Coordinates of N, CA, C and O in Angstrom, one line a residue:
M1 N 0.8 -1.0 -0.1 CA 0.1 -0.1 0.1 C 0.9 1.5 -0.3 O 2.1 1.4 0.7
N2 N 0.3 2.3 -0.7 CA 1.4 3.2 -0.8 C 0.8 4.6 0.1 O -0.1 4.1 1.0
R3 N 1.6 5.2 0.3 CA 1.6 6.6 1.6 C 0.1 7.2 1.4 O -0.7 7.5 2.0
K4 N -0.3 7.2 -0.1 CA -1.5 8.0 -0.5 C -3.0 6.8 -0.2 O -3.8 7.7 0.7
D5 N -2.9 5.7 -0.2 CA -3.5 5.1 0.3 C -3.9 4.9 1.5 O -5.2 5.0 2.0
S6 N -2.9 5.1 2.6 CA -2.5 4.6 3.9 C -3.2 6.2 4.4 O -4.0 5.9 5.3
A7 N -3.0 7.1 3.8 CA -3.8 8.3 4.2 C -5.5 8.3 4.1 O -5.8 8.8 5.2
M8 N -5.6 7.4 3.2 CA -7.4 7.8 3.1 C -8.2 6.6 4.3 O -9.3 6.6 4.5
T9 N -7.3 5.7 5.0 CA -7.9 4.8 5.7 C -7.5 5.3 7.2 O -7.6 4.2 8.1
T10 N -6.7 6.1 7.3 CA -6.3 6.7 8.9 C -7.0 7.5 9.4 O -6.7 8.6 8.9
F11 N -7.4 7.5 10.3 CA -8.5 8.7 11.1 C -7.5 9.1 12.3 O -7.1 8.4 13.1
P12 N -7.7 10.4 12.5 CA -7.2 10.9 13.8 C -7.5 10.5 15.1 O -8.5 10.0 14.8
A13 N -6.7 10.3 16.4 CA -7.9 10.0 17.4 C -8.8 10.4 17.7 O -9.7 9.7 18.5
N14 N -9.2 11.7 17.3 CA -9.9 12.5 17.9 C -11.6 12.4 17.0 O -12.1 13.1 16.9
F15 N -11.2 11.9 16.0 CA -12.2 11.5 15.1 C -13.5 10.8 15.5 O -13.3 10.0 16.3
L16 N -14.5 11.7 15.2 CA -15.7 11.3 15.5 C -16.8 10.0 14.7 O -16.9 10.6 13.3
W17 N -17.0 8.8 15.2 CA -18.1 8.3 14.2 C -19.5 8.4 15.4 O -19.3 7.9 16.3
G18 N -20.0 8.0 14.4 CA -21.5 8.7 14.8 C -22.7 8.5 13.8 O -22.5 7.6 13.2
A19 N -23.8 8.6 14.6 CA -25.2 8.4 14.1 C -25.9 9.7 14.4 O -25.6 10.6 15.2
S20 N -26.7 9.8 13.7 CA -27.7 10.6 13.6 C -29.1 10.5 13.6 O -29.8 9.4 13.4
T21 N -30.2 11.3 14.2 CA -31.8 11.1 14.3 C -32.0 12.1 14.2 O -31.7 13.2 14.3
S22 N -33.4 12.7 13.6 CA -34.6 13.3 13.9 C -35.3 13.4 14.8 O -36.2 11.8 15.2
P23 N -35.9 14.0 16.0 CA -36.4 14.0 16.6 C -38.3 13.6 16.4 O -38.6 12.4 16.8
H24 N -38.9 14.0 15.5 CA -40.2 13.6 15.0 C -40.2 12.5 14.8 O -41.0 11.6 14.9
Q25 N -38.6 11.7 14.0 CA -38.8 10.3 13.7 C -38.7 9.3 14.5 O -38.9 8.1 14.3
I26 N -38.2 9.7 15.7 CA -37.9 8.3 16.6 C -38.5 8.6 18.0 O -38.8 7.7 18.4
E27 N -39.0 9.8 18.6 CA -39.4 9.8 19.7 C -40.5 9.6 19.9 O -41.1 8.9 21.1
G28 N -41.6 9.9 19.0 CA -43.1 9.6 19.2 C -43.9 10.4 20.1 O -43.1 11.3 20.5
N29 N -45.0 10.5 19.4 CA -45.9 11.2 20.0 C -45.7 12.8 19.9 O -45.7 13.4 21.0
N30 N -45.2 13.1 18.6 CA -44.7 15.1 18.9 C -46.3 15.6 18.5 O -46.1 16.0 17.5
V31 N -47.3 15.6 19.3 CA -48.4 15.9 18.8 C -48.7 17.5 18.6 O -49.5 18.1 18.4
N32 N -47.6 18.4 19.4 CA -47.6 19.8 18.7 C -46.9 20.4 17.8 O -46.5 21.1 17.2
S33 N -46.2 18.9 16.6 CA -45.5 19.3 15.8 C -46.6 19.5 14.4 O -47.5 19.0 14.1
D34 N -46.0 20.5 13.4 CA -46.4 20.7 12.3 C -46.6 19.2 11.6 O -47.6 19.1 10.9
W35 N -45.8 18.6 11.5 CA -45.8 17.4 10.9 C -46.7 16.3 11.6 O -47.4 15.4 10.7
W36 N -46.8 16.1 12.7 CA -47.8 15.4 13.3 C -49.5 15.7 12.9 O -49.9 14.9 12.1
V37 N -49.2 17.3 12.3 CA -50.8 17.4 12.2 C -50.7 17.1 10.1 O -51.8 16.9 9.8
R38 N -49.8 17.1 9.9 CA -49.6 16.9 8.3 C -49.9 15.5 8.2 O -50.5 15.2 7.1
E39 N -49.3 14.9 8.7 CA -49.6 13.1 8.7 C -51.1 13.3 8.8 O -51.4 12.1 7.8
A40 N -51.9 13.5 9.2 CA -53.2 13.2 9.2 C -54.2 13.3 7.8 O -54.9 13.2 7.7
L41 N -53.6 14.4 7.1 CA -54.1 14.9 6.1 C -53.5 14.7 5.0 O -54.5 14.8 4.3
V42 N -52.6 13.5 4.9 CA -52.4 12.7 3.8 C -52.9 11.5 3.6 O -52.3 10.6 4.5
P43 N -53.8 11.1 2.5 CA -54.1 9.8 2.4 C -53.1 8.7 2.2 O -52.4 8.9 1.6
G44 N -53.2 7.6 2.7 CA -52.3 6.4 3.0 C -50.7 6.6 3.9 O -50.1 5.8 3.7
M45 N -50.6 7.9 4.1 CA -49.3 8.3 5.3 C -49.4 7.2 6.3 O -50.4 7.5 6.6
E46 N -48.1 6.9 6.3 CA -48.1 6.1 7.8 C -47.8 7.0 9.0 O -47.0 7.8 9.0
L47 N -48.8 6.8 10.0 CA -48.6 8.0 10.9 C -47.4 7.2 12.2 O -47.1 6.4 12.1
S48 N -46.6 8.8 12.2 CA -45.6 8.4 13.3 C -45.9 7.9 14.7 O -45.1 7.0 14.9
G49 N -46.9 8.1 15.0 CA -47.4 7.5 16.5 C -46.3 7.2 17.5 O -46.0 8.5 17.5
D50 N -46.5 6.4 17.8 CA -45.5 6.3 18.9 C -43.8 6.0 18.3 O -42.8 6.4 19.2
A51 N -43.8 6.2 17.3 CA -42.1 5.9 16.6 C -41.3 4.8 17.3 O -42.1 3.6 17.3
N52 N -40.3 4.8 17.5 CA -39.8 3.8 18.0 C -39.8 4.5 19.6 O -38.8 3.8 20.7
D53 N -40.6 5.4 20.0 CA -40.5 6.0 21.4 C -39.1 6.0 22.0 O -38.9 6.0 23.4
S54 N -38.2 6.6 21.6 CA -36.7 6.9 21.9 C -36.9 8.3 22.9 O -36.3 8.3 23.6
Y55 N -38.0 8.7 22.9 CA -38.5 9.9 23.9 C -38.0 9.1 25.3 O -37.5 9.7 26.1
H56 N -38.6 8.0 25.4 CA -38.6 7.5 26.8 C -37.5 6.3 26.8 O -37.0 6.0 28.1
R57 N -37.0 5.9 25.5 CA -35.7 4.9 25.4 C -34.8 5.2 25.1 O -33.7 4.5 24.9
Y58 N -34.2 6.6 25.1 CA -33.3 7.4 24.7 C -31.7 6.5 25.6 O -30.7 6.9 24.7
R59 N -31.8 6.3 26.4 CA -30.9 5.7 27.1 C -30.2 4.3 26.7 O -29.0 3.8 26.2
E60 N -31.6 3.5 26.5 CA -31.2 2.4 25.9 C -30.4 2.7 24.4 O -29.5 1.8 23.9
D61 N -31.0 3.7 23.4 CA -30.6 4.0 22.1 C -29.3 4.2 22.2 O -28.6 4.1 21.4
M62 N -28.8 4.7 23.4 CA -27.3 5.5 23.1 C -26.6 4.7 23.5 O -25.5 4.7 23.3
T63 N -26.9 3.8 24.6 CA -26.0 2.5 25.1 C -25.3 1.8 23.5 O -24.8 0.8 23.8
L64 N -26.6 1.4 22.9 CA -26.2 0.5 21.9 C -25.5 1.4 20.9 O -24.6 0.2 20.2
L65 N -25.3 2.6 20.9 CA -24.8 3.2 20.2 C -23.2 3.3 20.7 O -21.9 2.8 19.8
A66 N -22.8 3.5 22.1 CA -21.7 3.4 22.6 C -21.2 2.0 22.7 O -20.0 1.7 22.2
E67 N -21.8 0.4 22.5 CA -21.5 -0.8 22.6 C -21.3 -0.8 21.3 O -20.4 -2.0 21.0
A68 N -21.5 0.1 20.2 CA -21.3 -0.4 18.8 C -20.0 0.4 18.5 O -19.5 0.1 17.3
G69 N -19.6 0.9 19.2 CA -18.1 1.5 19.3 C -18.3 3.1 18.9 O -17.0 3.6 18.0
L70 N -19.3 3.5 18.5 CA -19.9 5.3 18.0 C -19.1 5.7 19.4 O -19.5 5.8 20.4
N71 N -18.7 7.1 18.9 CA -18.2 8.0 20.0 C -19.1 9.1 19.7 O -19.0 10.3 20.5
A72 N -20.0 9.3 19.0 CA -20.7 10.4 18.7 C -22.2 10.5 18.4 O -22.3 9.5 17.5
Y73 N -23.2 11.1 18.6 CA -24.6 11.2 18.4 C -25.0 12.5 18.4 O -25.1 13.3 18.7
R74 N -25.8 12.6 17.0 CA -26.2 14.0 16.6 C -28.0 13.5 16.9 O -28.4 12.7 16.2
F75 N -28.3 14.4 18.0 CA -30.0 14.7 18.0 C -30.5 16.1 17.9 O -29.8 16.7 18.6
G76 N -31.7 16.1 18.2 CA -32.5 17.1 18.2 C -33.1 17.4 19.6 O -33.6 16.2 20.1
I77 N -33.1 18.8 19.5 CA -34.4 19.3 20.6 C -35.7 19.6 19.8 O -35.5 20.7 18.7
E78 N -36.5 19.3 20.0 CA -37.7 19.2 19.2 C -38.5 20.3 20.1 O -39.2 20.5 21.2
W79 N -38.4 21.2 19.4 CA -39.0 22.7 19.5 C -40.3 22.8 19.5 O -40.8 23.3 20.8
A80 N -41.1 21.7 19.1 CA -42.4 21.7 19.3 C -43.0 21.2 20.8 O -44.0 21.3 21.3
R81 N -42.1 20.4 21.1 CA -42.5 19.6 22.7 C -41.8 21.1 23.7 O -42.7 21.4 24.5
V82 N -40.8 21.4 23.3 CA -40.2 22.7 24.5 C -41.1 23.7 24.1 O -41.4 24.4 25.4
E83 N -41.5 24.1 23.0 CA -42.7 25.6 23.0 C -44.2 25.3 22.4 O -44.1 25.5 21.4
P84 N -44.5 24.6 23.4 CA -46.0 23.7 22.9 C -46.8 24.9 22.3 O -47.7 24.9 21.1
R85 N -46.9 26.2 22.8 CA -47.4 27.7 22.7 C -46.7 28.2 22.3 O -45.8 28.4 23.1
P86 N -46.8 29.4 21.7 CA -45.7 30.7 21.6 C -45.6 31.2 22.9 O -46.6 31.7 23.9
G87 N -44.5 31.2 23.2 CA -43.9 31.8 24.0 C -44.1 31.3 25.4 O -43.9 31.5 26.7
V88 N -44.7 29.8 25.5 CA -44.9 28.9 26.4 C -43.9 27.7 26.4 O -43.9 27.4 25.7
F89 N -42.8 28.0 27.8 CA -41.5 27.4 27.2 C -42.0 25.9 28.9 O -42.6 26.5 29.6
S90 N -41.6 24.7 28.0 CA -42.2 23.7 29.2 C -40.4 23.2 30.0 O -39.7 23.0 29.2
P91 N -40.5 23.9 31.4 CA -38.9 23.5 31.9 C -39.0 22.1 32.0 O -37.7 21.6 32.0
A92 N -39.8 21.1 32.1 CA -39.8 19.6 32.0 C -39.0 19.3 30.9 O -38.1 18.2 31.1
L93 N -39.6 19.5 29.6 CA -38.9 19.4 28.7 C -37.4 19.6 28.3 O -37.1 19.2 27.8
I94 N -37.6 21.1 28.8 CA -36.0 21.2 28.5 C -35.0 20.3 29.3 O -34.1 20.1 28.9
A95 N -35.1 20.0 30.6 CA -34.7 19.3 31.5 C -34.6 18.0 31.0 O -33.6 17.3 31.2
H96 N -35.5 17.4 30.5 CA -35.5 16.1 29.4 C -34.4 16.2 28.5 O -33.5 15.0 28.3
Y97 N -34.1 17.4 27.7 CA -33.1 17.1 26.6 C -31.9 17.1 27.6 O -30.8 16.7 26.7
R98 N -31.8 18.0 28.4 CA -30.6 18.3 29.2 C -30.3 16.8 29.8 O -29.0 16.3 29.9
R99 N -31.0 16.0 30.4 CA -31.0 14.4 30.4 C -30.1 13.7 29.3 O -29.1 12.8 29.7
M100 N -30.7 14.1 28.3 CA -30.3 13.2 27.2 C -28.6 13.3 26.8 O -28.0 12.5 26.6
I101 N -28.6 14.8 27.3 CA -27.2 15.2 26.8 C -26.2 14.8 28.1 O -24.9 13.8 27.9
D102 N -26.6 14.8 29.1 CA -25.9 14.1 30.1 C -25.6 12.3 30.3 O -24.7 11.8 30.4
V103 N -26.5 11.7 29.6 CA -26.5 10.2 29.6 C -25.3 10.4 28.3 O -24.4 9.1 28.3
A104 N -25.4 10.7 27.0 CA -24.6 10.5 26.2 C -22.9 11.0 26.7 O -22.3 10.1 26.5
L105 N -22.9 12.1 27.7 CA -21.2 12.0 28.6 C -21.2 10.9 28.9 O -20.1 10.9 29.0
E106 N -22.4 10.6 29.9 CA -21.9 9.2 30.6 C -21.5 8.2 29.7 O -20.7 7.4 30.2
L107 N -22.0 8.1 28.5 CA -21.8 6.9 27.9 C -20.5 7.0 27.0 O -19.9 6.4 26.3
G108 N -20.0 8.3 27.1 CA -19.0 8.6 26.1 C -19.1 9.0 25.3 O -18.1 8.7 24.3
V109 N -20.2 9.1 24.4 CA -20.7 9.5 23.6 C -20.7 10.9 23.2 O -21.6 11.7 24.1
Q110 N -20.1 11.7 22.5 CA -20.0 13.1 22.3 C -21.7 13.8 21.3 O -22.0 13.2 20.6
P111 N -22.3 14.2 22.4 CA -23.8 14.9 21.8 C -23.5 16.2 20.9 O -22.8 16.9 21.2
I112 N -23.9 15.9 19.7 CA -24.2 17.0 18.8 C -25.6 17.6 18.5 O -26.7 16.6 18.1
I113 N -25.9 18.7 19.0 CA -27.3 19.0 19.2 C -27.8 19.6 17.9 O -27.2 20.8 17.4
T114 N -29.0 19.4 17.2 CA -29.2 20.2 16.5 C -30.5 20.7 17.1 O -31.6 20.4 17.9
L115 N -31.0 22.1 16.9 CA -32.2 22.9 17.5 C -33.1 23.1 16.4 O -34.0 23.0 17.1
H116 N -32.9 22.4 15.2 CA -34.0 22.6 14.4 C -34.0 21.3 13.3 O -33.0 21.7 12.6
H117 N -34.5 20.3 13.3 CA -34.6 19.3 12.5 C -36.2 19.2 11.3 O -36.5 18.1 11.7
F118 N -36.0 20.1 10.8 CA -37.3 20.3 9.6 C -38.5 20.5 10.2 O -39.5 21.3 10.0
S119 N -38.9 19.8 11.2 CA -40.4 20.1 12.1 C -40.2 21.2 12.9 O -39.5 21.6 13.4
S120 N -41.5 21.7 12.8 CA -41.8 23.0 14.0 C -42.9 22.9 14.8 O -43.9 22.1 14.2
P121 N -43.0 23.2 15.5 CA -44.7 23.9 16.3 C -45.8 24.2 15.4 O -45.3 24.8 14.5
A122 N -46.9 23.6 15.4 CA -47.3 23.4 14.5 C -47.9 25.1 14.6 O -48.5 25.9 13.7
W123 N -48.1 25.6 15.7 CA -48.8 27.2 15.6 C -47.6 28.0 15.0 O -48.0 29.0 14.0
F124 N -46.3 27.4 14.9 CA -45.8 28.3 14.0 C -45.6 28.5 12.9 O -46.0 29.2 12.0
A125 N -46.2 27.0 12.2 CA -46.6 27.1 11.1 C -47.8 27.6 10.6 O -47.8 28.0 9.5
E126 N -48.8 27.5 11.2 CA -50.0 28.2 11.1 C -49.6 29.6 11.1 O -50.7 30.3 10.4
S127 N -48.7 30.0 11.5 CA -48.6 31.4 11.5 C -48.0 32.1 10.3 O -47.3 33.0 10.3
G128 N -47.7 31.3 9.7 CA -46.8 31.7 8.4 C -45.7 30.7 8.3 O -44.7 30.9 7.4
G129 N -45.4 30.2 9.3 CA -44.2 29.2 9.5 C -42.6 30.2 9.4 O -42.9 31.8 9.6
W130 N -41.7 30.1 8.8 CA -40.5 30.6 8.0 C -40.8 32.1 7.1 O -39.9 32.8 7.3
N131 N -41.9 32.0 6.6 CA -42.4 33.2 5.8 C -43.0 34.2 6.4 O -43.2 35.4 6.0
S132 N -43.0 33.8 7.7 CA -44.0 34.9 8.6 C -42.7 36.3 8.9 O -41.5 36.0 9.1
A133 N -43.1 37.2 9.1 CA -42.5 38.4 9.4 C -41.6 38.4 10.6 O -40.6 38.7 10.6
D134 N -42.2 37.6 11.8 CA -41.5 37.5 12.8 C -40.6 36.0 13.1 O -40.5 35.6 14.3
A135 N -40.4 35.5 12.3 CA -40.0 34.0 12.3 C -38.6 33.8 12.7 O -38.4 32.9 13.7
T136 N -37.6 35.0 12.4 CA -36.3 35.1 12.9 C -36.6 35.1 14.4 O -36.1 35.0 15.1
E137 N -37.4 36.3 14.8 CA -37.4 36.5 16.3 C -37.7 35.5 17.2 O -37.2 35.2 18.8
T138 N -39.0 34.7 16.6 CA -39.4 33.5 17.3 C -38.5 32.3 17.5 O -38.4 31.9 18.6
F139 N -37.6 32.5 16.3 CA -36.7 30.9 16.4 C -35.5 31.4 17.5 O -35.3 30.5 18.1
V140 N -35.3 32.6 17.6 CA -34.2 33.2 18.3 C -34.8 32.9 19.5 O -33.9 33.0 20.6
R141 N -35.9 33.6 20.1 CA -36.5 33.2 21.2 C -36.3 31.8 21.7 O -36.1 31.8 23.0
Y142 N -37.1 30.9 21.1 CA -36.7 29.0 21.3 C -35.1 29.2 21.5 O -34.7 28.4 22.5
V143 N -34.3 29.4 20.7 CA -32.7 29.0 20.8 C -31.9 29.7 22.0 O -31.3 29.2 22.4
E144 N -32.7 31.2 22.4 CA -31.7 31.8 23.6 C -32.8 31.4 25.0 O -31.9 30.7 25.9
T145 N -33.5 30.3 24.6 CA -34.2 29.6 25.5 C -33.5 28.4 26.2 O -33.5 28.1 27.1
V146 N -33.3 27.6 25.1 CA -32.4 26.2 25.4 C -31.2 26.4 25.3 O -30.6 25.2 25.7
S147 N -30.5 27.2 24.8 CA -29.4 27.4 24.5 C -28.5 26.9 25.9 O -27.3 26.3 26.0
P148 N -28.8 27.2 27.3 CA -28.4 27.1 28.7 C -28.1 25.7 28.5 O -26.9 25.5 29.8
I149 N -28.7 24.7 28.5 CA -28.7 23.7 28.4 C -27.4 22.5 27.6 O -27.1 21.9 28.0
L150 N -26.9 23.6 26.7 CA -25.9 22.9 26.2 C -24.8 23.0 26.3 O -24.3 23.8 27.1

């Protein structure tokens, strides 16, 4: 093997090997999400329902990642759960996502947090979503509220 081939298969010691998920696709029962609403409107669409119930099984899921030799996990904070109504934030849900971060660290898995992964609160979508005049301010409010747990 020449030097060029070797460089392609050698990774630095701090290289992150990981997996990623989307909250709406794995957590289940994301009832305040715009996608939860949309699923019911599309004929023949499979509803997300309980999904994998990773909302409750996140420790088990992260343990499987760690046991598989992965050292990073990109997961999201579901905005629709954290802010179910405009300006109303759930301290319990924010604490839930902090516990997820803590479990990842406990297992030696680097948490990489996504603050928005495609789905939004239903109220945000109903008010025009990203096209509304106050979309940026609304998202900034959410980000500033959850950032302290990161």
